[in-house]
GROMACS .gro file of C-alpha atoms in nm:
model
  355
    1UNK     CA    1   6.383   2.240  -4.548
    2UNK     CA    2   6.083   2.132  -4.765
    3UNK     CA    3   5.922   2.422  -4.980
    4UNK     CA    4   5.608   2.554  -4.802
    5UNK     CA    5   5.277   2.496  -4.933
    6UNK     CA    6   5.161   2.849  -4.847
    7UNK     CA    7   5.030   3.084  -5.084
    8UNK     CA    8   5.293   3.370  -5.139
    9UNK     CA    9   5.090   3.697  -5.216
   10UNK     CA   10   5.303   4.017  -5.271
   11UNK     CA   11   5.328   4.112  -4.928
   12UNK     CA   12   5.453   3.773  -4.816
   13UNK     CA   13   5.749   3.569  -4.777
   14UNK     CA   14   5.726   3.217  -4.677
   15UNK     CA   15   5.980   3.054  -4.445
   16UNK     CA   16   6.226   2.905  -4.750
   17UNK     CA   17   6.170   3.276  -4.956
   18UNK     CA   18   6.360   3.414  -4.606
   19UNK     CA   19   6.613   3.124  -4.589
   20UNK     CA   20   6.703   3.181  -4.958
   21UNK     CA   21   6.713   3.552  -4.911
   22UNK     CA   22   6.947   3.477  -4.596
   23UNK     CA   23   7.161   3.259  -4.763
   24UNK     CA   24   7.219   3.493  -5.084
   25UNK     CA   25   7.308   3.793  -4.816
   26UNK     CA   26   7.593   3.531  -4.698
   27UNK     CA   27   7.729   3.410  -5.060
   28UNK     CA   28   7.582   3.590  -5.301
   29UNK     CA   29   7.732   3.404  -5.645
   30UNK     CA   30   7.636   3.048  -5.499
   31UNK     CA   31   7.519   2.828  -5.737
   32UNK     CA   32   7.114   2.670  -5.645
   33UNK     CA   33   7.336   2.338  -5.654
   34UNK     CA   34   7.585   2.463  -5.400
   35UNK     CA   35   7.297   2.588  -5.176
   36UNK     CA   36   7.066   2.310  -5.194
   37UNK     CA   37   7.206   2.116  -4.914
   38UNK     CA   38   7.231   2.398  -4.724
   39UNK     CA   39   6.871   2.487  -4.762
   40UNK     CA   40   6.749   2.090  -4.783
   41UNK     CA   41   6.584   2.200  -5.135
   42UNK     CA   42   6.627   2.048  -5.509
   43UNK     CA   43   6.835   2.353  -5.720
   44UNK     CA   44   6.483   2.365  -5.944
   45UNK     CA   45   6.269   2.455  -5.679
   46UNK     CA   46   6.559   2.759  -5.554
   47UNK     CA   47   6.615   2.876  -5.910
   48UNK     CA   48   6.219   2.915  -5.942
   49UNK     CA   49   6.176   3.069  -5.568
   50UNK     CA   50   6.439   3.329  -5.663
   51UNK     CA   51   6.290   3.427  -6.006
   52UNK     CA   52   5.945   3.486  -5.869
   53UNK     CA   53   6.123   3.683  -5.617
   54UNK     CA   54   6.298   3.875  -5.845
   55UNK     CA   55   6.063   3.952  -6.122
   56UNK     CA   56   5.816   4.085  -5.782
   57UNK     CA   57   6.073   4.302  -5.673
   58UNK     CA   58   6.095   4.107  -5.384
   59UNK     CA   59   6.428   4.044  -5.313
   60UNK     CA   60   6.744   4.168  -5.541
   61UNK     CA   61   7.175   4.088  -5.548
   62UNK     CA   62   7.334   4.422  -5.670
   63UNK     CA   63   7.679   4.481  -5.718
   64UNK     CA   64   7.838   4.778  -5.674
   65UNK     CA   65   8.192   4.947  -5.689
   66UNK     CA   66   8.346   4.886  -5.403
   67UNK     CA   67   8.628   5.033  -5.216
   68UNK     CA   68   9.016   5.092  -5.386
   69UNK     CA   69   9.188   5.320  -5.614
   70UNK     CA   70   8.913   5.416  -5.883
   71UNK     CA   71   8.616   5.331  -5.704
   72UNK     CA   72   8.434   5.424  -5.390
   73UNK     CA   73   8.627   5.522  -5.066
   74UNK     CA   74   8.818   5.816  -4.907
   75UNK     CA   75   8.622   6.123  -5.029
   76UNK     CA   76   8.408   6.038  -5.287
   77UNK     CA   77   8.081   5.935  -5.087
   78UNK     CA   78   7.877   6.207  -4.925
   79UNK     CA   79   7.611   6.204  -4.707
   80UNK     CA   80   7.370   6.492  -4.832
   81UNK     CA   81   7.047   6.629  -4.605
   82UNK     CA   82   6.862   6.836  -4.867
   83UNK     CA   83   6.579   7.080  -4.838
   84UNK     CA   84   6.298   7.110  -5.063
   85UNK     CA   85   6.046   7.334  -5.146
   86UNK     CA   86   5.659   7.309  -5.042
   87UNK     CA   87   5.543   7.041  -5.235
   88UNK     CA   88   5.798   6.966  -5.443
   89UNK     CA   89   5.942   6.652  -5.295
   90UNK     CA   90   5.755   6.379  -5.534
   91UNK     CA   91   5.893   6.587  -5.797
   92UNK     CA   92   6.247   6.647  -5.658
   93UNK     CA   93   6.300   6.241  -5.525
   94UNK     CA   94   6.174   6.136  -5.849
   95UNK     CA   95   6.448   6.400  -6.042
   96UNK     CA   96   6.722   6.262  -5.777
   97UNK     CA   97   6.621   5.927  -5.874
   98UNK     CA   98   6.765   5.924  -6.193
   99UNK     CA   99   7.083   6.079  -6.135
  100UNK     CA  100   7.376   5.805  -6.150
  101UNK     CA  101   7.593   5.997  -5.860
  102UNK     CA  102   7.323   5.966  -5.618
  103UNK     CA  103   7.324   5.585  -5.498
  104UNK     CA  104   7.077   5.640  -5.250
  105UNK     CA  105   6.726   5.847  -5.209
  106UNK     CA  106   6.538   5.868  -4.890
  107UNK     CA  107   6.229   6.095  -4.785
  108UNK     CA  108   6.266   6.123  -4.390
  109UNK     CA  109   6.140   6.346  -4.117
  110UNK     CA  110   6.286   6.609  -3.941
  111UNK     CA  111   6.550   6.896  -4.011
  112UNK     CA  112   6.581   6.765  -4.400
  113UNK     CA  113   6.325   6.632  -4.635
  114UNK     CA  114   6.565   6.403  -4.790
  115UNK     CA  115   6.878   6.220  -4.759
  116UNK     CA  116   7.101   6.101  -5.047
  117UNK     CA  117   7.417   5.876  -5.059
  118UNK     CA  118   7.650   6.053  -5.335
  119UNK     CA  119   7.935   5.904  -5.513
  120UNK     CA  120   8.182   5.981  -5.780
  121UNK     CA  121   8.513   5.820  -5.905
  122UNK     CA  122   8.685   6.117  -5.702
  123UNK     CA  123   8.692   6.387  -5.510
  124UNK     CA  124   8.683   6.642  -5.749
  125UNK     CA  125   8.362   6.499  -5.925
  126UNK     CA  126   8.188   6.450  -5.604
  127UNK     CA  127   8.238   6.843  -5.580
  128UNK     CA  128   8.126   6.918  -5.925
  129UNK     CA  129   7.811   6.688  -5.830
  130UNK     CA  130   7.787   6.831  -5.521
  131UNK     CA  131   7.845   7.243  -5.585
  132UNK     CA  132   7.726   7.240  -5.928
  133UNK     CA  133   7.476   6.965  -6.048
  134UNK     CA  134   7.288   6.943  -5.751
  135UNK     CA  135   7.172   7.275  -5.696
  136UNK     CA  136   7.067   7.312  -6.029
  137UNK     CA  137   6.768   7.054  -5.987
  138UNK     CA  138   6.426   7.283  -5.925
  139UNK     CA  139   6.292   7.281  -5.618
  140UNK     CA  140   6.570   7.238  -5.412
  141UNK     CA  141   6.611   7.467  -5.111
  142UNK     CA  142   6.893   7.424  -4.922
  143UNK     CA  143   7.188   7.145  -4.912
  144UNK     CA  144   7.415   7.049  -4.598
  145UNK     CA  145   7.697   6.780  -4.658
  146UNK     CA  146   7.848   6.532  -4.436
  147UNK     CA  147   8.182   6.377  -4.546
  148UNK     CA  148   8.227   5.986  -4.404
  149UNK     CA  149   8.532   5.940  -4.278
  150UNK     CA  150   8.514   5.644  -4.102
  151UNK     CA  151   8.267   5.342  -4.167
  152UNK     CA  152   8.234   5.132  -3.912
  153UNK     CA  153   7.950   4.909  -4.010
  154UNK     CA  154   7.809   4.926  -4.421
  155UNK     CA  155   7.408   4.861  -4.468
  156UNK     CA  156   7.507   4.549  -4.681
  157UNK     CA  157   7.551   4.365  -4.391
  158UNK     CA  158   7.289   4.325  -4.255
  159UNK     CA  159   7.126   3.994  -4.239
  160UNK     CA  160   6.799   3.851  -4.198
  161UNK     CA  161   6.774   3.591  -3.953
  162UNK     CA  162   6.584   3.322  -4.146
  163UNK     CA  163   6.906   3.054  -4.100
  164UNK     CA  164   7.047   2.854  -3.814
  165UNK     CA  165   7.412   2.842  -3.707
  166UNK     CA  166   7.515   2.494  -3.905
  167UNK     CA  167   7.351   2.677  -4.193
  168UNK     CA  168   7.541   2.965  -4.195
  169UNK     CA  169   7.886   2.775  -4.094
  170UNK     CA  170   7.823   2.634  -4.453
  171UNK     CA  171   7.809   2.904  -4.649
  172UNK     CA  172   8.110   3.081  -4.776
  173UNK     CA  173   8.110   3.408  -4.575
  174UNK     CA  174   8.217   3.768  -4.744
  175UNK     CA  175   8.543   3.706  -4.941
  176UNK     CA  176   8.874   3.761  -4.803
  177UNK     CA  177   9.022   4.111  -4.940
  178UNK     CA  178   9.401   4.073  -5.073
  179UNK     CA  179   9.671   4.195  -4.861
  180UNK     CA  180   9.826   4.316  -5.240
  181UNK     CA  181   9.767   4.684  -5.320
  182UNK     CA  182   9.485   4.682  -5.542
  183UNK     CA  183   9.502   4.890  -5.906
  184UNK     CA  184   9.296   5.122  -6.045
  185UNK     CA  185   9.011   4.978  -6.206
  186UNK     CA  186   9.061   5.038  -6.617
  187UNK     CA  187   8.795   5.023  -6.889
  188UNK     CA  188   8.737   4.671  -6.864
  189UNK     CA  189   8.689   4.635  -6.497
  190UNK     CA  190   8.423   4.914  -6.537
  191UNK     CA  191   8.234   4.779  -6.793
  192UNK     CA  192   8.170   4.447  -6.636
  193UNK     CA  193   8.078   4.633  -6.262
  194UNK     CA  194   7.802   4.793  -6.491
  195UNK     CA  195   7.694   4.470  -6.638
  196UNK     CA  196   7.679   4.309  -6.283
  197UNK     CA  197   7.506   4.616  -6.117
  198UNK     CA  198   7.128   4.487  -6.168
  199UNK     CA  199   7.195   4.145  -6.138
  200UNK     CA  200   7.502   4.059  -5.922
  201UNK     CA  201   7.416   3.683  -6.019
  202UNK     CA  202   7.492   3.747  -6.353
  203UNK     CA  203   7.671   3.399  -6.493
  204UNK     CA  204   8.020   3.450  -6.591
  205UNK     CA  205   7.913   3.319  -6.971
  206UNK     CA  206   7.627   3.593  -7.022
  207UNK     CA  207   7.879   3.822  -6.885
  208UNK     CA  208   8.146   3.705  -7.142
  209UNK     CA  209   7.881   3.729  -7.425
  210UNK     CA  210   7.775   4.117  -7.372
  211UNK     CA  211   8.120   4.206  -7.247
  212UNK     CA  212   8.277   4.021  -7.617
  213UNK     CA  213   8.581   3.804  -7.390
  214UNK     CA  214   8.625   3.490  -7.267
  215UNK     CA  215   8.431   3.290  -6.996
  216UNK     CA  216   8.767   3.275  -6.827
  217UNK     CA  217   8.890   3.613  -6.890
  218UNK     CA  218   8.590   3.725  -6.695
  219UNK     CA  219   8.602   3.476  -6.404
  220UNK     CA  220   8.955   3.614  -6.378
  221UNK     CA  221   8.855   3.984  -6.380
  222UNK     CA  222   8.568   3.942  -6.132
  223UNK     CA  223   8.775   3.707  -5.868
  224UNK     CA  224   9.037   3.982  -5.866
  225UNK     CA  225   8.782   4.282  -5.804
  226UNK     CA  226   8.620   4.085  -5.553
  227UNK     CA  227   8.908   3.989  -5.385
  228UNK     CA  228   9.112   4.336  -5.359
  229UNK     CA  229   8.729   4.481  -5.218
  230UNK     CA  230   8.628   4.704  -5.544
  231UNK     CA  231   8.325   4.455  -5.633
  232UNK     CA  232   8.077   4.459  -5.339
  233UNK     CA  233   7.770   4.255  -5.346
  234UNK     CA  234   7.507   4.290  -5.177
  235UNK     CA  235   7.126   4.092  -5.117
  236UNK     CA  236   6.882   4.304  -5.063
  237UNK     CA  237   6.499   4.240  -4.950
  238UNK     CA  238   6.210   4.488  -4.974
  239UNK     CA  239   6.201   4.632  -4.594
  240UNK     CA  240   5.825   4.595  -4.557
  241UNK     CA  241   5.865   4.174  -4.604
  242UNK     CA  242   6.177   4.192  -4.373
  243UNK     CA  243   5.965   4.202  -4.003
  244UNK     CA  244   6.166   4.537  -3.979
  245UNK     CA  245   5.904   4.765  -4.158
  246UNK     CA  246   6.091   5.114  -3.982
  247UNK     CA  247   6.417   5.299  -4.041
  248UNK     CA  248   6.550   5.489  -3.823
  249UNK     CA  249   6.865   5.740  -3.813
  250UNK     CA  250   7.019   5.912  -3.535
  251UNK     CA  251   7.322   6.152  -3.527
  252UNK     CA  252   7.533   6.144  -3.229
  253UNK     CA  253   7.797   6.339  -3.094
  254UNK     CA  254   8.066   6.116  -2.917
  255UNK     CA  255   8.374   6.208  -2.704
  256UNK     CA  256   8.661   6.164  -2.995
  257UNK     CA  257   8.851   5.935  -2.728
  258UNK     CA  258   8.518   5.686  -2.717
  259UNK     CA  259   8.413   5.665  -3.109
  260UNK     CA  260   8.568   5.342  -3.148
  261UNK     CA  261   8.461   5.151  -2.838
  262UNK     CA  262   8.078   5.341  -2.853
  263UNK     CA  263   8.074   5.234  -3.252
  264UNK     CA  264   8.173   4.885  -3.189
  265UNK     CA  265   7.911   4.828  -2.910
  266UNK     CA  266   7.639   4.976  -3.114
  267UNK     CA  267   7.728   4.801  -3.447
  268UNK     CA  268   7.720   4.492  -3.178
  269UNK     CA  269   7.328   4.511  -3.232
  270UNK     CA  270   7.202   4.332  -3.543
  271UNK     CA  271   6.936   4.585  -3.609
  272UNK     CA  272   7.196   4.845  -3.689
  273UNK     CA  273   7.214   4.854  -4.059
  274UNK     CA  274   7.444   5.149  -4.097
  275UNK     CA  275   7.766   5.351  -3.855
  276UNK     CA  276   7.974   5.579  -3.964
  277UNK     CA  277   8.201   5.873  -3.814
  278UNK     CA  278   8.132   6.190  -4.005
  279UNK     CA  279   8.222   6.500  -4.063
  280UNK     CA  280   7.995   6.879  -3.889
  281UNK     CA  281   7.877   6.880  -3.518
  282UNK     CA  282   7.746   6.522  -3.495
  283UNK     CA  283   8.045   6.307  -3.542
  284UNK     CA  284   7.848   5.979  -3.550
  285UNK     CA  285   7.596   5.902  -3.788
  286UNK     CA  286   7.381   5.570  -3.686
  287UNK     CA  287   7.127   5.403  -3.905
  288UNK     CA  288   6.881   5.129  -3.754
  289UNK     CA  289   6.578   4.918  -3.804
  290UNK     CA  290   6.306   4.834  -3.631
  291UNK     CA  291   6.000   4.613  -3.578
  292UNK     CA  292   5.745   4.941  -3.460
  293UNK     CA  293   5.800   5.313  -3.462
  294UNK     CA  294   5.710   5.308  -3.072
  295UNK     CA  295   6.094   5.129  -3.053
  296UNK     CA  296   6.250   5.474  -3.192
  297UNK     CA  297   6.225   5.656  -2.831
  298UNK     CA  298   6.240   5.330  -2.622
  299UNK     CA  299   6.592   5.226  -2.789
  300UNK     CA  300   6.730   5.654  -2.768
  301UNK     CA  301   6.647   5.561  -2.401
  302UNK     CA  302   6.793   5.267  -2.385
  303UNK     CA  303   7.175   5.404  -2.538
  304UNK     CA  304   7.134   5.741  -2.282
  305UNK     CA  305   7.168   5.459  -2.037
  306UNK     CA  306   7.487   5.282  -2.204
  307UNK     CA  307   7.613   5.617  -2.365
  308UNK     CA  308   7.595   5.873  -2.080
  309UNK     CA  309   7.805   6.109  -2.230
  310UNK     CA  310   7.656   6.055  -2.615
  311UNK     CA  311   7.434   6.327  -2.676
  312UNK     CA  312   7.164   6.262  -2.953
  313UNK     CA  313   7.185   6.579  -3.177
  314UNK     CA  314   6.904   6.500  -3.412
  315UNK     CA  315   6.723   6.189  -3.514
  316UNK     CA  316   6.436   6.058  -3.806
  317UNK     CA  317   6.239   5.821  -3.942
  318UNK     CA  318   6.268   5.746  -4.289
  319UNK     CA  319   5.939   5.766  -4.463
  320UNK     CA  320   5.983   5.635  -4.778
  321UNK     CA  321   6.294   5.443  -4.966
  322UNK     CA  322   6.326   5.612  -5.339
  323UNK     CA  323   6.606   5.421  -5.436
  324UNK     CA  324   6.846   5.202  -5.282
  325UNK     CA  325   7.157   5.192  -5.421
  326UNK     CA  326   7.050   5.258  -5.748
  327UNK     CA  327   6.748   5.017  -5.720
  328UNK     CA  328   6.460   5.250  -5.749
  329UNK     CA  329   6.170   5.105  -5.493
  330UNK     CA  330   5.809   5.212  -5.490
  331UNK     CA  331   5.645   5.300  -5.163
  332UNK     CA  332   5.631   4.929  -5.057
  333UNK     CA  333   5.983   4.908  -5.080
  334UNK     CA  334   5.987   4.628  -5.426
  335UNK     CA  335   6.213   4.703  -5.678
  336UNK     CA  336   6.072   4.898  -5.993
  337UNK     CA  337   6.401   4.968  -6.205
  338UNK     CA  338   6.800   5.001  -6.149
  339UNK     CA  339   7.002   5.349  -6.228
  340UNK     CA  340   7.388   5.228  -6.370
  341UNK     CA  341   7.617   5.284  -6.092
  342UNK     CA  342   7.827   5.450  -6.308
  343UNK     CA  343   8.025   5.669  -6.059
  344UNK     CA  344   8.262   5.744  -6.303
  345UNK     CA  345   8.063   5.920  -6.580
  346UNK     CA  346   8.115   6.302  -6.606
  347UNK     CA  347   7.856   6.460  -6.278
  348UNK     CA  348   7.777   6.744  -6.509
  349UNK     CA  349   7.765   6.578  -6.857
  350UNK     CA  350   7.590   6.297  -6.737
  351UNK     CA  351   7.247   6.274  -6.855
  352UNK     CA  352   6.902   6.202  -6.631
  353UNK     CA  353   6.822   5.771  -6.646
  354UNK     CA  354   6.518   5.649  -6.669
  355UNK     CA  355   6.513   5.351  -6.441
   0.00000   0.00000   0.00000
């Protein structure tokens, strides 16, 4: 692939901006020489395509805790539909924002004004975020929670479609998790998830330098904590640049003897970004995205065809991203700072972060 001549303004990518993006999703650690054949580009020209990308708030590779003993899974993530007072949402998001427990900040339509992803290193802290911390930030109204209990398909997988098959044969897909019981992550295993959370690229000898260890000491860490699934990496792309400008999020109530056969034939579709089985009256929660917002009714259509005994219990559009786990994002969706992902700091110690 030869590096387009185009122009790039800030609300375009060019074909090889997509294909790098693409390829990152897939292997997100690959060196510029290890995807250069892949992308039929010199390392140079990929190194300086993903800085400008970067430094635009473009594009992004964030890693995150993962799931395991110590880090995310089981109880400690919480869906959260908040209600806020007239006017008070700028404020509120902005407030949210900064808090380290919640990953994610949306501003949607509907029965809620927003929607937050919350996380701590357990169950009890998610409830002290949860019953105390949260409802102490002004302007809040009202609070519903919804416990995950089964995820069927996570939002970091979802691809752009910028590569071919051969393309994306050669790159090293997700990798494999360890069949070995994984520990709990200690002191050290934190430290360097925070390092990595802004910039999953991170080299292993910048990593050694701030973390005061050895090159090889951290190659070792990081290849066990990706391996036993508690580092998660993820390539992100601002959603107005993507071709799939809407969000959408439906929650369904499904016969308990069809969750697993409806989940797996919606998380078939690669606009699904998001499925999970949750806790309250809707037992499905399904997050998609689209090209227009005239696709929202066509597709609830379409699945009351497939689904005949699914019944939609609510739906929304997401009107604006405030932070994606723990990027903050401006209205156009770049990237315009990074909260710590520390999940494991004290919910009601913890202090507000400027991103």
């Amino acid at each position: 692939m030869q590096e387009s001549k185009a122009a790039l303004g800030p609300e375009a990518l060019d074909e090889l901006d997509l294909a790098l993006v693409h390829a990152l999703q897939l292997s997100p650690r690959a060196t510029w020489t290890e995807l250069g054949p892949v992308l039929g580009v010199d390392p140079v020209t990929l190194a300086r395509r993903w800085r400008r990308l970067e430094r635009s708030g473009a594009a992004w590779i964030t890693c995150h805790p993962g799931g395991g003993p110590g880090a995310l899974g089981g109880t400690s993530v919480a869906l959260v539909e908040i209600r806020v007072a007239p006017g008070r949402i700028p404020e509120v998001s902005a407030r949210l924002a900064r808090h380290r427990h919640a990953l994610n900040v949306e501003y949607l339509t509907g029965n809620r004004d927003l929607l937050i992803t919350a996380a701590a290193a357990d169950a009890d802290a998610l409830a002290q975020y949860l019953r105390i911390r949260l409802p102490s930030v002004p302007g809040i109204t009202g609070i519903r929670v919804q416990l995950p209990l089964r995820l069927y398909k996570d939002s970091g997988a979802w691809r752009l479609r910028a590569l071919d098959r051969e393309q994306r044969d050669l790159l090293s897909g997700p990798p494999r998790m360890s069949s070995r019981p994984t520990r709990a992550l200690d002191d050290a295993d934190r430290a360097l998830l925070l390092e990595l959370g802004p910039d999953g690229r991170l080299g292993t000898a910048e990593l050694a330098r701030r973390l005061g260890t050895s090159g090889v000491t951290v190659a070792r860490r990081l290849a066990r904590l990706t391996a036993g699934g508690q580092a998660g990496f993820r390539g992100e792309v601002a959603r107005s640049l993507t071709g799939w400008p809407v969000c959408a999020t439906w929650w369904l109530r499904v016969p308990a003897a069809e969750l697993d056969e409806t989940a797996a034939r919606l998380t078939a579709s690669a606009d699904v970004r998001m499925c999970a089985v949750v806790t309250g009256t809707a037992n499905l929660v399904v997050v998609v995205w689209l090209r227009r917002a005239a696709d929202v009714p066509t597709l609830e259509a379409e699945w009351s065809g497939r689904f005949p005994r699914v019944e939609v219990v609510d739906s929304a559009v997401t009107i604006q991203v405030i932070k994606q786990m723990g990027r903050v994002v401006g209205p156009n969706g770049h990237a315009t700072g990074f909260v710590p992902l520390d999940i494991w700091s004290d919910p009601l110690a913890d202090t507000e972060v400027r991103p």
